[in-house]
CSV table of C-alpha atoms in Angstrom, one decimal:
chain,number,residue,atom,x,y,z
A,1,UNK,CA,24.9,68.7,32.5
A,2,UNK,CA,26.3,69.7,29.1
A,3,UNK,CA,26.0,73.2,27.8
A,4,UNK,CA,23.9,72.0,24.8
A,5,UNK,CA,21.3,70.6,27.3
A,6,UNK,CA,21.2,73.8,29.2
A,7,UNK,CA,20.7,75.8,26.0
A,8,UNK,CA,18.1,73.4,24.7
A,9,UNK,CA,16.2,73.7,28.0
A,10,UNK,CA,16.4,77.5,28.0
A,11,UNK,CA,15.1,77.6,24.4
A,12,UNK,CA,12.2,75.3,25.3
A,13,UNK,CA,11.4,77.4,28.4
A,14,UNK,CA,11.5,80.6,26.4
A,15,UNK,CA,9.0,79.1,23.8
A,16,UNK,CA,6.6,78.1,26.6
A,17,UNK,CA,6.8,81.5,28.2
A,18,UNK,CA,6.1,83.3,24.9
A,19,UNK,CA,3.3,81.1,23.7
A,20,UNK,CA,1.7,80.1,27.0
A,21,UNK,CA,0.6,83.6,28.3
A,22,UNK,CA,-1.7,83.5,31.2
A,23,UNK,CA,-5.1,85.1,31.1
A,24,UNK,CA,-3.8,87.8,33.6
A,25,UNK,CA,-1.1,88.6,31.1
A,26,UNK,CA,-3.6,88.8,28.3
A,27,UNK,CA,-5.8,91.2,30.3
A,28,UNK,CA,-2.8,93.3,31.1
A,29,UNK,CA,-1.8,93.4,27.4
A,30,UNK,CA,-5.4,94.2,26.3
A,31,UNK,CA,-5.7,97.0,28.9
A,32,UNK,CA,-2.5,98.5,27.5
A,33,UNK,CA,-3.8,98.2,24.0
A,34,UNK,CA,-7.1,99.9,24.7
A,35,UNK,CA,-5.2,102.8,26.4
A,36,UNK,CA,-2.9,103.2,23.4
A,37,UNK,CA,-5.5,102.8,20.7
A,38,UNK,CA,-8.2,105.1,22.3
A,39,UNK,CA,-11.0,103.3,20.4
A,40,UNK,CA,-13.9,105.5,19.2
A,41,UNK,CA,-17.1,105.4,21.1
A,42,UNK,CA,-20.6,104.4,19.9
A,43,UNK,CA,-24.1,104.5,21.3
A,44,UNK,CA,-25.4,101.8,18.9
A,45,UNK,CA,-25.6,98.3,20.2
A,46,UNK,CA,-26.5,95.9,17.4
A,47,UNK,CA,-29.6,93.8,17.4
A,48,UNK,CA,-29.3,90.1,16.3
A,49,UNK,CA,-31.0,89.3,13.0
A,50,UNK,CA,-30.6,85.6,14.0
A,51,UNK,CA,-29.9,83.6,17.1
A,52,UNK,CA,-27.8,80.5,16.7
A,53,UNK,CA,-25.7,79.6,19.8
A,54,UNK,CA,-23.5,77.1,17.8
A,55,UNK,CA,-22.8,79.6,15.1
A,56,UNK,CA,-22.1,82.4,17.6
A,57,UNK,CA,-19.6,80.1,19.4
A,58,UNK,CA,-18.0,79.3,16.1
A,59,UNK,CA,-17.6,83.0,15.3
A,60,UNK,CA,-16.1,83.8,18.7
A,61,UNK,CA,-13.6,80.9,18.3
A,62,UNK,CA,-12.8,81.9,14.7
A,63,UNK,CA,-12.0,85.5,15.8
A,64,UNK,CA,-10.0,84.5,18.9
A,65,UNK,CA,-8.0,82.1,16.8
A,66,UNK,CA,-7.4,84.6,14.0
A,67,UNK,CA,-4.3,86.8,13.3
A,68,UNK,CA,-6.7,89.8,13.3
A,69,UNK,CA,-7.4,89.4,17.1
A,70,UNK,CA,-6.7,92.4,19.2
A,71,UNK,CA,-9.1,91.9,22.2
A,72,UNK,CA,-10.5,88.6,23.4
A,73,UNK,CA,-14.0,88.2,22.1
A,74,UNK,CA,-16.6,86.9,24.6
A,75,UNK,CA,-19.8,86.9,22.6
A,76,UNK,CA,-21.0,87.2,19.0
A,77,UNK,CA,-24.1,88.8,17.6
A,78,UNK,CA,-25.2,87.6,14.1
A,79,UNK,CA,-26.3,90.8,12.3
A,80,UNK,CA,-27.0,89.3,8.9
A,81,UNK,CA,-30.0,87.1,8.3
A,82,UNK,CA,-28.4,84.7,5.8
A,83,UNK,CA,-25.1,83.7,4.3
A,84,UNK,CA,-24.1,85.6,1.2
A,85,UNK,CA,-22.9,83.0,-1.3
A,86,UNK,CA,-20.4,83.8,-4.0
A,87,UNK,CA,-20.4,81.6,-7.2
A,88,UNK,CA,-17.9,81.2,-10.0
A,89,UNK,CA,-18.8,81.8,-13.7
A,90,UNK,CA,-20.5,78.4,-13.9
A,91,UNK,CA,-22.7,79.0,-10.9
A,92,UNK,CA,-20.8,76.8,-8.5
A,93,UNK,CA,-20.4,78.1,-4.9
A,94,UNK,CA,-16.8,79.2,-4.1
A,95,UNK,CA,-17.3,80.9,-0.7
A,96,UNK,CA,-19.9,82.4,1.6
A,97,UNK,CA,-19.8,85.4,4.0
A,98,UNK,CA,-21.8,86.5,7.0
A,99,UNK,CA,-21.6,89.7,9.0
A,100,UNK,CA,-21.5,89.6,12.8
A,101,UNK,CA,-20.3,91.6,15.8
A,102,UNK,CA,-18.1,90.3,18.5
A,103,UNK,CA,-18.0,91.9,21.9
A,104,UNK,CA,-15.3,92.1,24.6
A,105,UNK,CA,-15.1,93.5,28.1
A,106,UNK,CA,-12.0,94.7,29.9
A,107,UNK,CA,-12.9,95.4,33.5
A,108,UNK,CA,-15.8,97.9,33.3
A,109,UNK,CA,-15.3,98.9,29.7
A,110,UNK,CA,-17.1,97.2,26.8
A,111,UNK,CA,-16.1,97.0,23.1
A,112,UNK,CA,-17.6,95.7,19.9
A,113,UNK,CA,-16.3,95.1,16.4
A,114,UNK,CA,-18.1,94.3,13.1
A,115,UNK,CA,-16.6,91.5,11.1
A,116,UNK,CA,-17.0,89.4,8.0
A,117,UNK,CA,-16.8,85.7,8.6
A,118,UNK,CA,-16.1,83.4,5.7
A,119,UNK,CA,-16.3,79.7,4.8
A,120,UNK,CA,-14.8,78.4,1.6
A,121,UNK,CA,-16.7,75.9,-0.5
A,122,UNK,CA,-15.3,72.3,-0.4
A,123,UNK,CA,-17.4,70.2,-2.7
A,124,UNK,CA,-20.9,70.0,-1.5
A,125,UNK,CA,-20.0,71.5,2.0
A,126,UNK,CA,-18.3,74.5,3.4
A,127,UNK,CA,-15.0,74.5,5.3
A,128,UNK,CA,-13.9,76.0,8.6
A,129,UNK,CA,-15.1,79.5,9.5
A,130,UNK,CA,-12.5,82.2,9.5
A,131,UNK,CA,-12.4,86.0,9.7
A,132,UNK,CA,-12.1,87.7,6.3
A,133,UNK,CA,-12.5,91.4,7.2
A,134,UNK,CA,-12.6,93.5,10.4
A,135,UNK,CA,-13.8,97.0,10.9
A,136,UNK,CA,-12.1,98.2,14.1
A,137,UNK,CA,-13.2,98.1,17.7
A,138,UNK,CA,-15.5,100.7,19.2
A,139,UNK,CA,-16.2,101.3,22.8
A,140,UNK,CA,-19.8,101.3,24.1
A,141,UNK,CA,-21.6,101.7,27.4
A,142,UNK,CA,-21.8,98.3,29.0
A,143,UNK,CA,-25.4,99.0,30.1
A,144,UNK,CA,-26.5,98.9,26.4
A,145,UNK,CA,-26.1,95.1,26.2
A,146,UNK,CA,-28.7,94.4,29.0
């Protein structure tokens, strides 16, 4: 086997090991993060202003796929009744935002984070949902969500 083949294989294996972290590794990293960050505590668990399982899944996926992700979100709570639509000077929609909360649980500790989700206008429709702003994780008593 040539040295270039060995190096190429090593580089490929390194890429896989960096990008393909297992859920056990993610949990370990998230546990480390919550110990380092010492998130503030809250006694307020938000009520949903609207229930829409498809939108909630979309929000969870948008957060977990974003570069703003710290903890893995498990659920979303839609806390704004409607989308807020922003228009240009001619009245054409350019984007829309909605506020929601995502929740995470690491072992017996629960966390929530308020976020703005955004969709950009694309003609007569809106594009893919993404996270535009985050407001920091807070720890809460897990019994509040029941």
